[in-house]
PDB file of C-alpha atoms and ligand atoms in Angstrom:
ATOM      1  CA  MET A   1      -0.001   0.001   0.001  1.00 93.00           C
ATOM      2  CA  THR A   2       1.233   3.511  -0.744  1.00 94.00           C
ATOM      3  CA  LEU A   3       1.310   6.253   1.876  1.00 97.00           C
ATOM      4  CA  PHE A   4      -1.745   7.874   0.311  1.00 98.00           C
ATOM      5  CA  GLU A   5      -3.657   4.570   0.141  1.00 98.00           C
ATOM      6  CA  LYS A   6      -3.003   4.245   3.899  1.00 98.00           C
ATOM      7  CA  ILE A   7      -4.371   7.766   4.460  1.00 98.00           C
ATOM      8  CA  ALA A   8      -7.471   6.913   2.404  1.00 98.00           C
ATOM      9  CA  ALA A   9      -7.902   3.730   4.495  1.00 98.00           C
ATOM     10  CA  ARG A  10      -7.518   5.769   7.736  1.00 98.00           C
ATOM     11  CA  GLU A  11      -4.426   3.768   8.658  1.00 98.00           C
ATOM     12  CA  ILE A  12      -2.365   6.978   8.760  1.00 98.00           C
ATOM     13  CA  PRO A  13      -4.029  10.114  10.163  1.00 98.00           C
ATOM     14  CA  ALA A  14      -4.563  13.178   7.988  1.00 98.00           C
ATOM     15  CA  GLN A  15      -6.834  16.204   8.034  1.00 98.00           C
ATOM     16  CA  ILE A  16      -9.400  15.013   5.501  1.00 98.00           C
ATOM     17  CA  LEU A  17     -11.353  17.820   3.818  1.00 99.00           C
ATOM     18  CA  SER A  18     -13.602  15.965   1.394  1.00 98.00           C
ATOM     19  CA  GLU A  19     -14.038  12.577  -0.192  1.00 98.00           C
ATOM     20  CA  GLY A  20     -15.791  10.833  -3.047  1.00 98.00           C
ATOM     21  CA  ASP A  21     -16.077   7.226  -4.192  1.00 98.00           C
ATOM     22  CA  GLU A  22     -12.861   7.478  -6.220  1.00 98.00           C
ATOM     23  CA  TRP A  23     -10.853  10.202  -4.455  1.00 98.00           C
ATOM     24  CA  ILE A  24      -9.934  11.853  -1.176  1.00 98.00           C
ATOM     25  CA  ALA A  25      -8.679  15.370  -0.345  1.00 99.00           C
ATOM     26  CA  PHE A  26      -6.564  16.107   2.737  1.00 99.00           C
ATOM     27  CA  ARG A  27      -4.221  18.820   3.971  1.00 99.00           C
ATOM     28  CA  ASP A  28      -0.558  18.552   3.024  1.00 99.00           C
ATOM     29  CA  ILE A  29       1.612  17.775   6.045  1.00 98.00           C
ATOM     30  CA  THR A  30       4.180  20.401   4.941  1.00 98.00           C
ATOM     31  CA  PRO A  31       2.050  23.249   3.615  1.00 98.00           C
ATOM     32  CA  GLN A  32       3.660  25.564   1.069  1.00 98.00           C
ATOM     33  CA  ALA A  33       0.849  28.132   1.321  1.00 98.00           C
ATOM     34  CA  PRO A  34      -1.736  29.101   3.959  1.00 98.00           C
ATOM     35  CA  ILE A  35      -4.029  26.529   2.341  1.00 98.00           C
ATOM     36  CA  HIS A  36      -2.395  23.508   0.735  1.00 99.00           C
ATOM     37  CA  PHE A  37      -4.238  20.260   0.187  1.00 99.00           C
ATOM     38  CA  LEU A  38      -3.849  17.186  -1.988  1.00 99.00           C
ATOM     39  CA  VAL A  39      -6.480  15.462  -4.122  1.00 99.00           C
ATOM     40  CA  VAL A  40      -5.645  11.799  -4.526  1.00 98.00           C
ATOM     41  CA  PRO A  41      -7.323   8.939  -6.393  1.00 98.00           C
ATOM     42  CA  LYS A  42      -8.069   5.983  -4.111  1.00 97.00           C
ATOM     43  CA  ARG A  43      -6.821   3.664  -6.867  1.00 95.00           C
ATOM     44  CA  CYS A  44      -3.063   4.088  -7.081  1.00 95.00           C
ATOM     45  CA  ILE A  45      -1.706   5.394 -10.356  1.00 97.00           C
ATOM     46  CA  PRO A  46       1.969   6.252  -9.736  1.00 98.00           C
ATOM     47  CA  ARG A  47       2.035   9.500 -11.707  1.00 98.00           C
ATOM     48  CA  ILE A  48       0.158  11.357 -14.434  1.00 98.00           C
ATOM     49  CA  ASN A  49       2.619  10.184 -17.079  1.00 98.00           C
ATOM     50  CA  GLU A  50       1.352   6.647 -16.471  1.00 98.00           C
ATOM     51  CA  THR A  51      -2.287   7.462 -17.089  1.00 98.00           C
ATOM     52  CA  MET A  52      -4.055   6.146 -20.181  1.00 97.00           C
ATOM     53  CA  PRO A  53      -6.885   7.619 -22.257  1.00 98.00           C
ATOM     54  CA  SER A  54      -9.158   5.261 -20.304  1.00 98.00           C
ATOM     55  CA  ASP A  55      -8.286   7.248 -17.150  1.00 98.00           C
ATOM     56  CA  SER A  56      -9.667  10.500 -18.588  1.00 98.00           C
ATOM     57  CA  GLN A  57     -12.919  10.304 -16.643  1.00 98.00           C
ATOM     58  CA  LEU A  58     -11.033   9.822 -13.366  1.00 98.00           C
ATOM     59  CA  LEU A  59      -8.710  12.729 -14.214  1.00 98.00           C
ATOM     60  CA  GLY A  60     -11.727  14.957 -14.794  1.00 98.00           C
ATOM     61  CA  THR A  61     -13.224  13.816 -11.515  1.00 98.00           C
ATOM     62  CA  LEU A  62      -9.980  14.718  -9.694  1.00 98.00           C
ATOM     63  CA  LEU A  63     -10.000  18.226 -11.207  1.00 98.00           C
ATOM     64  CA  SER A  64     -13.640  18.708 -10.239  1.00 98.00           C
ATOM     65  CA  ALA A  65     -12.830  17.522  -6.722  1.00 99.00           C
ATOM     66  CA  ALA A  66      -9.982  20.051  -6.538  1.00 99.00           C
ATOM     67  CA  VAL A  67     -12.339  22.858  -7.589  1.00 98.00           C
ATOM     68  CA  SER A  68     -15.146  21.928  -5.205  1.00 98.00           C
ATOM     69  CA  THR A  69     -12.735  21.541  -2.280  1.00 98.00           C
ATOM     70  CA  ALA A  70     -11.009  24.851  -3.143  1.00 98.00           C
ATOM     71  CA  ARG A  71     -14.438  26.543  -3.031  1.00 98.00           C
ATOM     72  CA  GLN A  72     -15.152  24.837   0.291  1.00 98.00           C
ATOM     73  CA  GLU A  73     -11.831  26.193   1.611  1.00 98.00           C
ATOM     74  CA  GLY A  74     -12.797  29.741   0.607  1.00 98.00           C
ATOM     75  CA  LEU A  75     -10.328  30.057  -2.262  1.00 98.00           C
ATOM     76  CA  ALA A  76     -12.756  30.795  -5.102  1.00 98.00           C
ATOM     77  CA  GLU A  77     -12.692  34.579  -4.853  1.00 98.00           C
ATOM     78  CA  ASN A  78      -8.948  35.248  -4.714  1.00 98.00           C
ATOM     79  CA  GLY A  79      -7.831  32.239  -6.725  1.00 98.00           C
ATOM     80  CA  TYR A  80      -5.527  29.305  -6.257  1.00 98.00           C
ATOM     81  CA  ARG A  81      -3.059  27.107  -8.093  1.00 98.00           C
ATOM     82  CA  ILE A  82      -3.367  23.426  -9.036  1.00 98.00           C
ATOM     83  CA  VAL A  83      -0.048  21.597  -9.514  1.00 98.00           C
ATOM     84  CA  ILE A  84       0.886  18.049 -10.504  1.00 98.00           C
ATOM     85  CA  ASN A  85       4.552  17.092 -10.062  1.00 98.00           C
ATOM     86  CA  ASN A  86       5.657  14.290 -12.385  1.00 98.00           C
ATOM     87  CA  GLY A  87       8.915  12.366 -11.999  1.00 98.00           C
ATOM     88  CA  SER A  88      12.235  13.518 -10.586  1.00 98.00           C
ATOM     89  CA  ASP A  89      12.581  16.715 -12.637  1.00 98.00           C
ATOM     90  CA  GLY A  90       8.982  17.548 -11.825  1.00 98.00           C
ATOM     91  CA  GLY A  91       9.648  17.344  -8.084  1.00 98.00           C
ATOM     92  CA  GLU A  92       7.540  14.256  -7.390  1.00 98.00           C
ATOM     93  CA  THR A  93       8.337  12.648  -4.031  1.00 98.00           C
ATOM     94  CA  VAL A  94       5.332  10.376  -3.405  1.00 98.00           C
ATOM     95  CA  PRO A  95       4.712   7.878  -6.236  1.00 98.00           C
ATOM     96  CA  HIS A  96       0.910   8.021  -6.065  1.00 98.00           C
ATOM     97  CA  LEU A  97      -0.766  10.551  -8.364  1.00 98.00           C
ATOM     98  CA  HIS A  98      -1.948  13.669  -6.543  1.00 98.00           C
ATOM     99  CA  LEU A  99      -3.027  17.208  -7.348  1.00 99.00           C
ATOM    100  CA  HIS A 100      -1.667  19.955  -5.107  1.00 98.00           C
ATOM    101  CA  VAL A 101      -4.086  22.834  -4.496  1.00 99.00           C
ATOM    102  CA  LEU A 102      -2.393  25.931  -3.078  1.00 98.00           C
ATOM    103  CA  GLY A 103      -4.009  29.188  -2.049  1.00 98.00           C
ATOM    104  CA  GLY A 104      -4.324  31.900   0.537  1.00 98.00           C
ATOM    105  CA  ARG A 105      -1.420  33.925  -0.825  1.00 98.00           C
ATOM    106  CA  GLU A 106      -0.323  35.320  -4.183  1.00 98.00           C
ATOM    107  CA  MET A 107       1.639  32.765  -6.207  1.00 97.00           C
ATOM    108  CA  GLN A 108       4.791  33.615  -8.142  1.00 96.00           C
ATOM    109  CA  TRP A 109       5.584  32.799 -11.770  1.00 97.00           C
ATOM    110  CA  PRO A 110       7.750  31.176 -13.045  1.00 96.00           C
ATOM    111  CA  PRO A 111       7.642  28.416 -10.416  1.00 93.00           C
ATOM    112  CA  GLY A 112      10.963  27.277  -8.940  1.00 85.00           C
TER     113      GLY A 112
HETATM  114  P1  LIG B 201       5.092  15.574  -4.390  1.00 88.19           P
HETATM  115  O1  LIG B 201       6.417  16.111  -3.905  1.00 88.19           O
HETATM  116  O2  LIG B 201       5.180  14.090  -4.672  1.00 88.19           O
HETATM  117  O3  LIG B 201       4.487  16.359  -5.510  1.00 88.19           O
HETATM  118  O4  LIG B 201       4.082  15.805  -3.195  1.00 88.19           O
HETATM  119  C1  LIG B 201       3.994  14.957  -2.098  1.00 88.19           C
HETATM  120  C2  LIG B 201       3.372  15.756  -0.994  1.00 88.19           C
HETATM  121  O5  LIG B 201       2.942  14.880   0.011  1.00 88.19           O
HETATM  122  C3  LIG B 201       4.333  16.757  -0.338  1.00 88.19           C
HETATM  123  O6  LIG B 201       3.832  18.082  -0.482  1.00 88.19           O
HETATM  124  C4  LIG B 201       4.385  16.300   1.106  1.00 88.19           C
HETATM  125  O7  LIG B 201       4.451  17.372   2.026  1.00 88.19           O
HETATM  126  C5  LIG B 201       3.110  15.504   1.248  1.00 88.19           C
HETATM  127  N1  LIG B 201       3.183  14.451   2.246  1.00 88.19           N
HETATM  128  C6  LIG B 201       4.206  13.571   2.413  1.00 88.19           C
HETATM  129  N2  LIG B 201       3.944  12.739   3.437  1.00 88.19           N
HETATM  130  C7  LIG B 201       2.719  13.101   3.918  1.00 88.19           C
HETATM  131  C8  LIG B 201       1.898  12.595   4.986  1.00 88.19           C
HETATM  132  O8  LIG B 201       2.226  11.641   5.684  1.00 88.19           O
HETATM  133  N3  LIG B 201       0.702  13.222   5.190  1.00 88.19           N
HETATM  134  C9  LIG B 201       0.298  14.284   4.427  1.00 88.19           C
HETATM  135  N4  LIG B 201      -0.882  14.822   4.727  1.00 88.19           N
HETATM  136  N5  LIG B 201       1.046  14.774   3.416  1.00 88.19           N
HETATM  137  C10 LIG B 201       2.237  14.188   3.162  1.00 88.19           C
END
C-alpha cells in the first residue's frame, strides 16, 4: 500500500477535507501556502505520465474535486493554483498521483 492509500484507508491520520467514491482530499503535512491540500485517487496510479486515455474520466473527476474543495476552503474569490509534479525533474516525491491545491497567498511565476 502507498502512503496515500494508507491515508485513504484511515491507517495513517490526515486532516481530511472531502471525499468521493474514487478520491480523497486532505491537507498537506508540509504546507507551502496558507491553504495547501492534496487530491488523490483511491486507486493508485503512480504519476500522471502513467495514465491512459481510459483514465480521462477519473482525471476529470480529480479536477472537479480540486475545484469543489477549493471553493469549500474559501479560495474561489482570490484564486488558487493546481499543480501536478511528475517524475524527478517535476519534483515528485510520493509515487501516487496527486493534485496539489495551493491558495491563501499570491503565487509567483515562473515556479521554482
Ligand atoms: P510531491 O512532492 O510528490 O508532488 O508531493 C507529495 C506531498 O505529500 C508533499 O507536499 C508532502 O508534504 C506531502 N506528504 C508527504 N507525506 C505526507 C503525509 O504523511 N501526510 C500528508 N498529509 N502529506 C504528506
